[in-house]
Coordinates of C-alpha atoms in Angstrom, one line a residue:
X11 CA 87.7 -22.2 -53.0
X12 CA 91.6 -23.0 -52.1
X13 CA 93.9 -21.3 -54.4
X14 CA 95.8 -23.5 -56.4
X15 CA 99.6 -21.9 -56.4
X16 CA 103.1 -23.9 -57.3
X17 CA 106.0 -23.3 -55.3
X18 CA 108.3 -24.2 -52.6
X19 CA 107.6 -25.1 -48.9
X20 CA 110.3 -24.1 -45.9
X21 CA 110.1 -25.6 -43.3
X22 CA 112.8 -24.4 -40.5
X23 CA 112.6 -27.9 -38.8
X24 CA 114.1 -29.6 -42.1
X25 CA 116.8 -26.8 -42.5
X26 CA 115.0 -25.5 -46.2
X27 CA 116.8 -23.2 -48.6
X28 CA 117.6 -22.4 -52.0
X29 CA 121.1 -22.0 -53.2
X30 CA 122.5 -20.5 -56.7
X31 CA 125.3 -21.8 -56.6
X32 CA 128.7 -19.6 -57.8
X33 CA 126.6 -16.1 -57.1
X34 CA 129.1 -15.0 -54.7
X35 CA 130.4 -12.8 -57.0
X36 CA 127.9 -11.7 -59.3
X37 CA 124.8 -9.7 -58.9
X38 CA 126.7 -6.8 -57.8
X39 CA 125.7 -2.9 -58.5
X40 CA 124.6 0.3 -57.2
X41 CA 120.9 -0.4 -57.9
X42 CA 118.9 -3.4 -56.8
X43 CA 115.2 -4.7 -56.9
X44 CA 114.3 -7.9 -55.3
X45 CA 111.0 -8.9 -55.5
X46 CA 108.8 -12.6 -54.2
X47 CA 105.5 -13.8 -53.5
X48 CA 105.4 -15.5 -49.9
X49 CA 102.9 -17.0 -48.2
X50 CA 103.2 -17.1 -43.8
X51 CA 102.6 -20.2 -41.7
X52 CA 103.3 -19.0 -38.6
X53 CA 104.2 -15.6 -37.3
X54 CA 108.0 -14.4 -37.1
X55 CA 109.3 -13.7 -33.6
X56 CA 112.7 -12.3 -34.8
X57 CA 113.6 -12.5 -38.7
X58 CA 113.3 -15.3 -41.2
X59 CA 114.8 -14.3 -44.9
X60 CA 113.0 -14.5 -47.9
X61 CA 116.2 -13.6 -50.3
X62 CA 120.0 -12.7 -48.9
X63 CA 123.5 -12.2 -50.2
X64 CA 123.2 -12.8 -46.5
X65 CA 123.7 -9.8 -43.9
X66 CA 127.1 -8.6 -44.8
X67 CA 125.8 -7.6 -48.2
X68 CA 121.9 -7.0 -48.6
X69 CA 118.6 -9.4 -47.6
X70 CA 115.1 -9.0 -47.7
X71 CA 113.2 -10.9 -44.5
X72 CA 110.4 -11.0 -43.0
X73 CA 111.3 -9.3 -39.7
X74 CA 108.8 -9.6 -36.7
X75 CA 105.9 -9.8 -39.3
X76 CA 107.4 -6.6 -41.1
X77 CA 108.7 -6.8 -44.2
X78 CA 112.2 -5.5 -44.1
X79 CA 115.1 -5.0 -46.5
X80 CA 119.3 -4.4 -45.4
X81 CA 121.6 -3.1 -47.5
X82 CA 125.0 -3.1 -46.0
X83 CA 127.7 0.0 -47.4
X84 CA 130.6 0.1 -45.9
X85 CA 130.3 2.6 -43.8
X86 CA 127.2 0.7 -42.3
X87 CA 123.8 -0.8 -42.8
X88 CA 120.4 0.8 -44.4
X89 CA 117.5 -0.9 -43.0
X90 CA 113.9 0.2 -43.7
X91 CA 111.1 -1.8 -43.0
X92 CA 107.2 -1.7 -43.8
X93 CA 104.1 0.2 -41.1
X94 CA 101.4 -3.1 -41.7
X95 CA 101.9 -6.6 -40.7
X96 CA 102.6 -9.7 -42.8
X97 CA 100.0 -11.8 -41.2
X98 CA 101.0 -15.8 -41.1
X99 CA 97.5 -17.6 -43.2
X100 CA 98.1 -14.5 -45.6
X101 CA 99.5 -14.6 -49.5
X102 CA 101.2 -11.1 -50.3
X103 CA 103.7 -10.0 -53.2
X104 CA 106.6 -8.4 -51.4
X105 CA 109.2 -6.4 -53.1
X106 CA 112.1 -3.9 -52.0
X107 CA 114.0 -1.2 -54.3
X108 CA 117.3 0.5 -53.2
X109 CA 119.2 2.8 -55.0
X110 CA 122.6 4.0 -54.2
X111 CA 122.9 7.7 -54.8
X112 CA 120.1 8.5 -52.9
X113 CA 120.1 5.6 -50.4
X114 CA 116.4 5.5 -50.2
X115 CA 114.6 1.8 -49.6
X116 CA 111.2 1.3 -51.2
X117 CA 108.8 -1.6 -49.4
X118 CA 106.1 -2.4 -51.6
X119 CA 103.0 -5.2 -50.7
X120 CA 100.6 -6.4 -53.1
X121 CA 102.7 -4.0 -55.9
X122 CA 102.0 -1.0 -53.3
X123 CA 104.4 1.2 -52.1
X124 CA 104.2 1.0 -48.2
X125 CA 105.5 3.4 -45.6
X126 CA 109.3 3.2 -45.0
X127 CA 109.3 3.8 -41.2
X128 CA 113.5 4.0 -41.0
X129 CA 116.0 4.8 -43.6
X130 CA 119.5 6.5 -42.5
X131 CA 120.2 8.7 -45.7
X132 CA 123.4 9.6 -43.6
X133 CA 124.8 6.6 -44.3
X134 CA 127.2 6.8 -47.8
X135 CA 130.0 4.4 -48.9
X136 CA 129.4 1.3 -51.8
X137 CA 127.5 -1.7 -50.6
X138 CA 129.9 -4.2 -49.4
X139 CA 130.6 -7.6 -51.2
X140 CA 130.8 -10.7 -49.4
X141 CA 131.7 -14.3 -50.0
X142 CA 128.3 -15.8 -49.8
X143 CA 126.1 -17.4 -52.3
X144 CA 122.3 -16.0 -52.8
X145 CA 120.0 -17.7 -51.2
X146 CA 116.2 -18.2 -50.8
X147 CA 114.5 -18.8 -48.0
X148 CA 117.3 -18.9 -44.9
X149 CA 120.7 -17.7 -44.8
X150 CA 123.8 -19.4 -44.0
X151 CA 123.8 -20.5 -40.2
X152 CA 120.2 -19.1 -40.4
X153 CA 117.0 -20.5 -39.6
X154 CA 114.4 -21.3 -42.5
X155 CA 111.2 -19.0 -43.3
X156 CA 108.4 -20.9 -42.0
X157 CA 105.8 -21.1 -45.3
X158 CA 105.9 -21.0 -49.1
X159 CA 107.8 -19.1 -51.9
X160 CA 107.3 -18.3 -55.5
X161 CA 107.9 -16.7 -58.1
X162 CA 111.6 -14.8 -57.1
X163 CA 112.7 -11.8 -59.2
X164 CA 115.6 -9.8 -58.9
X165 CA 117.2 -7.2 -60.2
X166 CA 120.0 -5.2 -60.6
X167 CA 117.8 -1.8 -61.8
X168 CA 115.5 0.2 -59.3
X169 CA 112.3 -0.5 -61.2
X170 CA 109.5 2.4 -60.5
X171 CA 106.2 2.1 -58.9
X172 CA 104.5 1.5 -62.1
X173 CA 106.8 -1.5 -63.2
X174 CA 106.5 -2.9 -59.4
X175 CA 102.9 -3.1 -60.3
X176 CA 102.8 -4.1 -63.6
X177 CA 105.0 -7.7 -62.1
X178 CA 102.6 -8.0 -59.0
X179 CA 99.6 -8.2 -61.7
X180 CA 101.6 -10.0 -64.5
X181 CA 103.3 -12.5 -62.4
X182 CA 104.0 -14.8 -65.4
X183 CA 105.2 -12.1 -67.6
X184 CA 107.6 -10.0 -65.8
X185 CA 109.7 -6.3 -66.6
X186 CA 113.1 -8.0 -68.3
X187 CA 114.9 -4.9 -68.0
X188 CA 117.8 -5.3 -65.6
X189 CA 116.7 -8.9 -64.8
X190 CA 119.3 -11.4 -63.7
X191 CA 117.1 -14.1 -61.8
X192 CA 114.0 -15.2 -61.9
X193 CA 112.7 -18.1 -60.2
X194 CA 109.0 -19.1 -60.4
X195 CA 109.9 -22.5 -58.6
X196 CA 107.1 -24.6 -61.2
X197 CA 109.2 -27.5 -61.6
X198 CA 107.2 -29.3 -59.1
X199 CA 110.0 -32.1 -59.2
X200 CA 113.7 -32.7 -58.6
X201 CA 116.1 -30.6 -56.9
X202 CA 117.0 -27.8 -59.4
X203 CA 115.2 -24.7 -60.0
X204 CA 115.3 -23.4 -63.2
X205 CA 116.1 -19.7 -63.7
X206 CA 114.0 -18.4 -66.1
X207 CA 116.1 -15.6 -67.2
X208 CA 118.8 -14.7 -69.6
X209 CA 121.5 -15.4 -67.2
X210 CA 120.6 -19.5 -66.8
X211 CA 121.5 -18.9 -62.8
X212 CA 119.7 -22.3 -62.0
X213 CA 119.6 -22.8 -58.0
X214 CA 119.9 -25.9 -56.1
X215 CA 116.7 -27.3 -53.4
X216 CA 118.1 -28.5 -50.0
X217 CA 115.3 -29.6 -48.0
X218 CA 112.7 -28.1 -49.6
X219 CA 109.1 -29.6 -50.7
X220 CA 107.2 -28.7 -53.8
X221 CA 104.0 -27.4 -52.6
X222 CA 102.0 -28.9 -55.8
X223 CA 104.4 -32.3 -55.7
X224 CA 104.3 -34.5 -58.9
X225 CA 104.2 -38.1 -58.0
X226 CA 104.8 -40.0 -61.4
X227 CA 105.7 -43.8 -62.4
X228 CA 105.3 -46.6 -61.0
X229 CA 105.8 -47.4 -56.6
X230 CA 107.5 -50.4 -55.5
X231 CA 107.2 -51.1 -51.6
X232 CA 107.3 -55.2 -51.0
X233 CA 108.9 -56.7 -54.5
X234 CA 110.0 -56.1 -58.1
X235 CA 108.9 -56.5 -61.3
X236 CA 110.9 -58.4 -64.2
X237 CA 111.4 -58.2 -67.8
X238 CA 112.7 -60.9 -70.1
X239 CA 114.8 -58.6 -72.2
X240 CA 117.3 -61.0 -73.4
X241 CA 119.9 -58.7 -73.1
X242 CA 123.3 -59.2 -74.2
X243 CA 126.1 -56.9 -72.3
X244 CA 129.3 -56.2 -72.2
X245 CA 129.6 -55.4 -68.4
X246 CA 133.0 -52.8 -69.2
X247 CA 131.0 -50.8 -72.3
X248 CA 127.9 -49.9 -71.5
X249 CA 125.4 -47.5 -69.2
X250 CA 122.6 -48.1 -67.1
X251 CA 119.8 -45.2 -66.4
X252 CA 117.1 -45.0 -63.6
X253 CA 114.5 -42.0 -63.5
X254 CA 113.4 -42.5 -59.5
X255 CA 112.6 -41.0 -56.1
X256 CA 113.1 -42.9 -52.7
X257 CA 110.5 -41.8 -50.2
X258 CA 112.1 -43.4 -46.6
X259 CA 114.8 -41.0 -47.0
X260 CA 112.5 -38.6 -44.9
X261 CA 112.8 -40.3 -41.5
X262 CA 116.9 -40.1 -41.7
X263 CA 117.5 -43.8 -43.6
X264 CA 116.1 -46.5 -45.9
X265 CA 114.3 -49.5 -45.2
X266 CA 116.5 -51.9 -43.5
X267 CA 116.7 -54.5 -46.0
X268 CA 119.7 -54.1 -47.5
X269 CA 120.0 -52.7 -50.9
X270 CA 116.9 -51.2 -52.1
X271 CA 117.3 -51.8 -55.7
X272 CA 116.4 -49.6 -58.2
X273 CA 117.2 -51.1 -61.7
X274 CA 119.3 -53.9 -62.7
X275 CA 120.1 -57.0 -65.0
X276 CA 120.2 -60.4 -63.8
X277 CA 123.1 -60.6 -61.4
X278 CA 124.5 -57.7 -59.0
X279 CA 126.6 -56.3 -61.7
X280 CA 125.8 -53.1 -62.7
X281 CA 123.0 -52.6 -60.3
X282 CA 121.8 -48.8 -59.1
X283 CA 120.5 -49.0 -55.9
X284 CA 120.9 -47.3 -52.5
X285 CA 122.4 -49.3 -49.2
X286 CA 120.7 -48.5 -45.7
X287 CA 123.6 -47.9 -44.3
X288 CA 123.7 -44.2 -45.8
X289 CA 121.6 -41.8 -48.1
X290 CA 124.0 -42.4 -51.4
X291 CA 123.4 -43.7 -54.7
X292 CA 125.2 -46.8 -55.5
X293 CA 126.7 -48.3 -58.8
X294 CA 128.6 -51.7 -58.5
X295 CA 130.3 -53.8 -60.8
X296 CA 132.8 -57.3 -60.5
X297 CA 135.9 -58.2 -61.7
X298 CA 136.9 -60.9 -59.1
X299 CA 135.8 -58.0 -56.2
X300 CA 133.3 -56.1 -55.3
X301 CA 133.8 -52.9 -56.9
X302 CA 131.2 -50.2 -56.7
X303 CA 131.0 -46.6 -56.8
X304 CA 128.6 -44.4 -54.7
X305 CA 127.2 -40.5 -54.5
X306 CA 129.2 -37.7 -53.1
X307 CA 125.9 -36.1 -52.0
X308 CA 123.1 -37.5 -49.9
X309 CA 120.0 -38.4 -51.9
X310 CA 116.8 -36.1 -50.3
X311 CA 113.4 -38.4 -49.8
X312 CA 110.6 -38.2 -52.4
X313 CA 113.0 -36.2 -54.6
X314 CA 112.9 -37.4 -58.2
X315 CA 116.8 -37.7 -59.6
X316 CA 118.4 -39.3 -63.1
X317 CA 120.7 -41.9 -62.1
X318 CA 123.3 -42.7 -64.3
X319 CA 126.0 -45.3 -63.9
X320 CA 128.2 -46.3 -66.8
X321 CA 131.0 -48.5 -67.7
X322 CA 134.2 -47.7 -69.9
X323 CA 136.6 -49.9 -69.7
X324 CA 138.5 -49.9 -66.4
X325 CA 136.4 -46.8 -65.5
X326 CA 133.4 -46.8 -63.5
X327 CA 131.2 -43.6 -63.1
X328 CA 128.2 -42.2 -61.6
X329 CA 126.5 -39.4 -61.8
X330 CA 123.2 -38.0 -60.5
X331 CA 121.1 -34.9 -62.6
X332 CA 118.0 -33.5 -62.1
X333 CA 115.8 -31.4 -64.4
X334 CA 118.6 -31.1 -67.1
X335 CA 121.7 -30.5 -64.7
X336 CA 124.3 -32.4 -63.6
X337 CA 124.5 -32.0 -60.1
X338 CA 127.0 -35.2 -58.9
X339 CA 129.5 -37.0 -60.2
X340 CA 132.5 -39.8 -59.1
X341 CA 134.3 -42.1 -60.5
X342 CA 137.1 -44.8 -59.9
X343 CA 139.6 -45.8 -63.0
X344 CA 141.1 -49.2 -61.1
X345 CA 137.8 -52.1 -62.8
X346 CA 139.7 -55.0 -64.6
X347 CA 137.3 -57.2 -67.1
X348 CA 134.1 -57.7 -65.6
X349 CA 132.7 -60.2 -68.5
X350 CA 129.3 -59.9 -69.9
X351 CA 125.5 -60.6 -69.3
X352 CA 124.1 -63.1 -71.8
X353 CA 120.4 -63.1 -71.9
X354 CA 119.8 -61.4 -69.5
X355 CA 116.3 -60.2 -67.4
X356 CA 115.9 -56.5 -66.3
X357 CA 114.6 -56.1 -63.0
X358 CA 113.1 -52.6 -61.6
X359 CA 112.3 -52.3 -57.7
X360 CA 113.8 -54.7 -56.5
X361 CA 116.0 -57.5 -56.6
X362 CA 115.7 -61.1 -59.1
X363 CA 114.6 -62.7 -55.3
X364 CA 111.8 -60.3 -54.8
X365 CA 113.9 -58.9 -51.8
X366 CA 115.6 -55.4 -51.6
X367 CA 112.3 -53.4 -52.8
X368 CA 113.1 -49.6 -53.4
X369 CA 110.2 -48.2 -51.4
X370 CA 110.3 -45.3 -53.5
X371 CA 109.1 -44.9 -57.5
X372 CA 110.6 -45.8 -60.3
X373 CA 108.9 -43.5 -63.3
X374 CA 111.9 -44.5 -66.6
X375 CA 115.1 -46.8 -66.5
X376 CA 116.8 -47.3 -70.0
X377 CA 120.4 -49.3 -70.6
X378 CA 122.9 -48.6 -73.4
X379 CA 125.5 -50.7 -75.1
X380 CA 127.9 -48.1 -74.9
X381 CA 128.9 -45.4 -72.2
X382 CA 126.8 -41.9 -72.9
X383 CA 127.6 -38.7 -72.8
X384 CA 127.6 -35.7 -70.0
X385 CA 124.7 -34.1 -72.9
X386 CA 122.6 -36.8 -73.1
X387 CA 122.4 -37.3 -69.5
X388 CA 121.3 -33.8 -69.4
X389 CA 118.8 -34.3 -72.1
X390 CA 117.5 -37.5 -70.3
X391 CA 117.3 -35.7 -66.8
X392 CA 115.5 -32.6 -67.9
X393 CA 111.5 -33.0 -67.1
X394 CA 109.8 -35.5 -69.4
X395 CA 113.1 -36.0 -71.3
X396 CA 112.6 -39.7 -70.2
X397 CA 109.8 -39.6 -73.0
X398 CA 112.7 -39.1 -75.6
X399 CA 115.5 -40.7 -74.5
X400 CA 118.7 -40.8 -77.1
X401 CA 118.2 -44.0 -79.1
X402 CA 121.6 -44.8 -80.2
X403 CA 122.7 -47.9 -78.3
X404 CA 119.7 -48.3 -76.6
X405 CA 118.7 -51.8 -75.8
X406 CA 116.2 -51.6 -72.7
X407 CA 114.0 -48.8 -72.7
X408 CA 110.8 -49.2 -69.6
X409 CA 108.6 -46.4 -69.2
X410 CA 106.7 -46.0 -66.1
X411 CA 105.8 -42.9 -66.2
X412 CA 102.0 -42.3 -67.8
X413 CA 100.8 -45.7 -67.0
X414 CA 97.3 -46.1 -65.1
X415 CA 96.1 -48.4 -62.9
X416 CA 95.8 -52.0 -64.4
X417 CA 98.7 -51.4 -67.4
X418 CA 100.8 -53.8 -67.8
X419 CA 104.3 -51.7 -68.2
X420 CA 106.2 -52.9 -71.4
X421 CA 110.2 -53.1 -72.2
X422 CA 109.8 -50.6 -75.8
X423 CA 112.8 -52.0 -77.1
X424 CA 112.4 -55.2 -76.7
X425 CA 108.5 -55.8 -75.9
X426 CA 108.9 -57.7 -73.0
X427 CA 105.9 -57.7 -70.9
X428 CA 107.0 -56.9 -67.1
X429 CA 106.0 -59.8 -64.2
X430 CA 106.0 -59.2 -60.6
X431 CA 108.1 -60.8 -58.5
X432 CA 106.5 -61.5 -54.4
X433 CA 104.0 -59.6 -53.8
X434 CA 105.0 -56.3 -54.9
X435 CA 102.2 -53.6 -54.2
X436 CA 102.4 -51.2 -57.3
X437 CA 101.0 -47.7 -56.8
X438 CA 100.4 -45.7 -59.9
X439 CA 100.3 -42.5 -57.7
X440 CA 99.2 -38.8 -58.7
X441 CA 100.0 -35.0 -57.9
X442 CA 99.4 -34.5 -54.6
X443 CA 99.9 -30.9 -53.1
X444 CA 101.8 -29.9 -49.8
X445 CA 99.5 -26.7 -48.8
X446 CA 96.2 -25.2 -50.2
X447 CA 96.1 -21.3 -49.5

């Protein structure tokens, strides 16, 4: 029977890591414990890290199937590295242990110690600190680890034998003493991993794929859908929300079609959508010109991000969040009066025209009367908080998410029924996983 595990696929093809952003400077002490559960694809021929404060500091890789950890003092580096093999097809709980006085490494596999077959207890000096952001899975200007990681723990105690142990058998449950990150990687969406503990040092997905990959809402490949709303909006007060993923990201650009439209009223105004020329999410608006607003960050295919564009007054801004943090934002400040919708449709996946599909999935979009806050953004973005959206304001509210096949998906605020537009082919799609060990 395949074991059924969550986590995060590397691939060194796609460039994959794992960033906590503003580490650089913390996690720093005379102790450390750094502990994951990996499993191999292929076999390493050289070194592919599984966690670094990158070489200059300390890492633990996976180095010519061995597992190995560096600690770098300043006098020089400590390197000690296990007798058996890591063999690629294999799932194993690695962990490493260093502690400063004595200068002793501890491997442990499977919450066993291992054999140490080099440590230089000659070596003396602090361990050196370094510019560099932790990361998971590579290094920077490193290539990827080839394979899946869960389930990251680190800490800034030695933990004993026993306590190494206790975490390879409790896996959901931890030692908390002298823990500063902990990473089970069980979002299975979005691009932020939540860090489970007291120190909230959330990291940031480039490249990576959730090995158990929730595919929620509703797909929109060849048209739209529309919904007579009736809404009435002042185009300089108000916000427009998208829950979404676009999938032909993956093969370095969008459809060409033009914009592949994500949500938006009747006209162009106020539209979310992405261009082919670029990976960006876009927000426009008119006030005698084109005026629109666009990412600072590329959008990653199949990725599921809360889009957020608002309006207020002669500002225009747009930010992007996933699972409860804000991770982009711009803005321009230079919008004169852009009028107002009057009765206006809401169209999801495409444009009024049936042209400009997303070719992605759409699973919430909601639109407010008035501009909303950095907080409820948050709340919105975090997983499921599309099920309890603020209400204040709120005129459109179209849940996706949760349909089956066959539903008819329904505007909750105003009861419109949604209609397709062309022939859109709509794909209530489900989990689907990356890897089976």
């Amino acid at each position: 029977m395949a074991l059924e595990v969550q986590g995060l696929f590397f691939n060194p093809s796609f460039n994959s890591y794992v960033e906590i952003p503003d580490s650089a400077n913390k996690f720093w002490s005379d102790e450390l414990t750094v502990m994951a559960w990996v499993y191999k694809t292929h076999s390493v021929h050289y070194f592919r890290p599984i966690v670094s404060k990158h070489y200059t500091q300390w890492e633990m890789n996976d180095y010519y199937n061995r597992l190995r950890l560096e600690v770098y003092l300043t006098d020089g580096p400590l390197r000690a590295q296990t007798a058996p093999l890591l063999v690629a097809g294999n799932k194993y709980c690695v962990a490493c242990t260093w502690r400063a006085d004595d200068g002793i490494i501890r491997c442990y596999i499977d919450g066993e110690e291992q054999s140490v077959t080099y440590v230089d207890t000659q070596r003396s000096g602090v361990m050196n600190k370094n510019t560099y952001n932790v990361w998971v899975g590579a290094r920077p200007s490193g290539v990827s680890y080839s394979g899946m990681i869960w389930n990251v723990l680190w800490y800034e105690v030695e933990l004993s034998p026993d306590e190494i142990y206790w975490n390879f058998k409790n896996p959901n449950d931890p030692i908390d003493d002298g823990l500063i990150l902990w990473l089970p990687f069980t979002e299975n969406m979005g691009v932020i991993a939540k860090d489970r503990s007291d120190y909230g040092n959330h990291a940031r997905l480039h490249n990576c794929r959730w090995v158990c990959k929730q595919r929620r809402g509703m797909y929109f490949d060849n048209g739209g859908i529309r919904f007579d709303s009736g809404l009435d909006i002042d185009c300089n007060y108000c916000s427009v929300v998208a829950v979404f993923a676009i999938e032909t990201l993956e093969r370095g650009g969008t459809i060409f079609t033009g914009r592949n439209c994500v949500v938006k009223p009747s006209g162009d105004k106020l539209m979310l959508y992405n261009s082919h020329a670029n990976k960006k999410l876009i927000f426009t608006n008119y006030d005698g010109a084109w005026k629109g607003v666009e990412t600072n960050i590329d959008l990653e295919a199949g990725q599921i991000y809360t889009g957020v564009g608002i309006m207020n007054n002669n500002e225009e801004h747009l930010y992007l969040a996933s699972n409860g943090i804000i991770i982009d934002h711009n803005s321009r400040d230079d919008l004169g009066d852009c009028g107002e919708y009057t009765n206006s449709p809401v169209y999801v996946g495409g444009r009024h025209d049936g042209l400009y599909p997303l070719h992605g999935e759409v699973l919430a979009t909601m639109i407010y009367n008035r501009p909303i806050s950095e907080d409820e953004i948050r709340q919105i973005s975090e997983i499921n908080g599309w099920f309890d959206p603020p209400r204040e304001g709120l005129i459109s509210w179209i849940l996706f998410d949760g349909l089956k096949e066959g539903d008819t998906p329904v505007d909750l605020i105003t009861g419109a029924e949604g209609v397709s537009i062309g022939t859109p082919r709509f794909v209530i799609k489900k989990p689907i996983r990356v890897l089976r060990l």
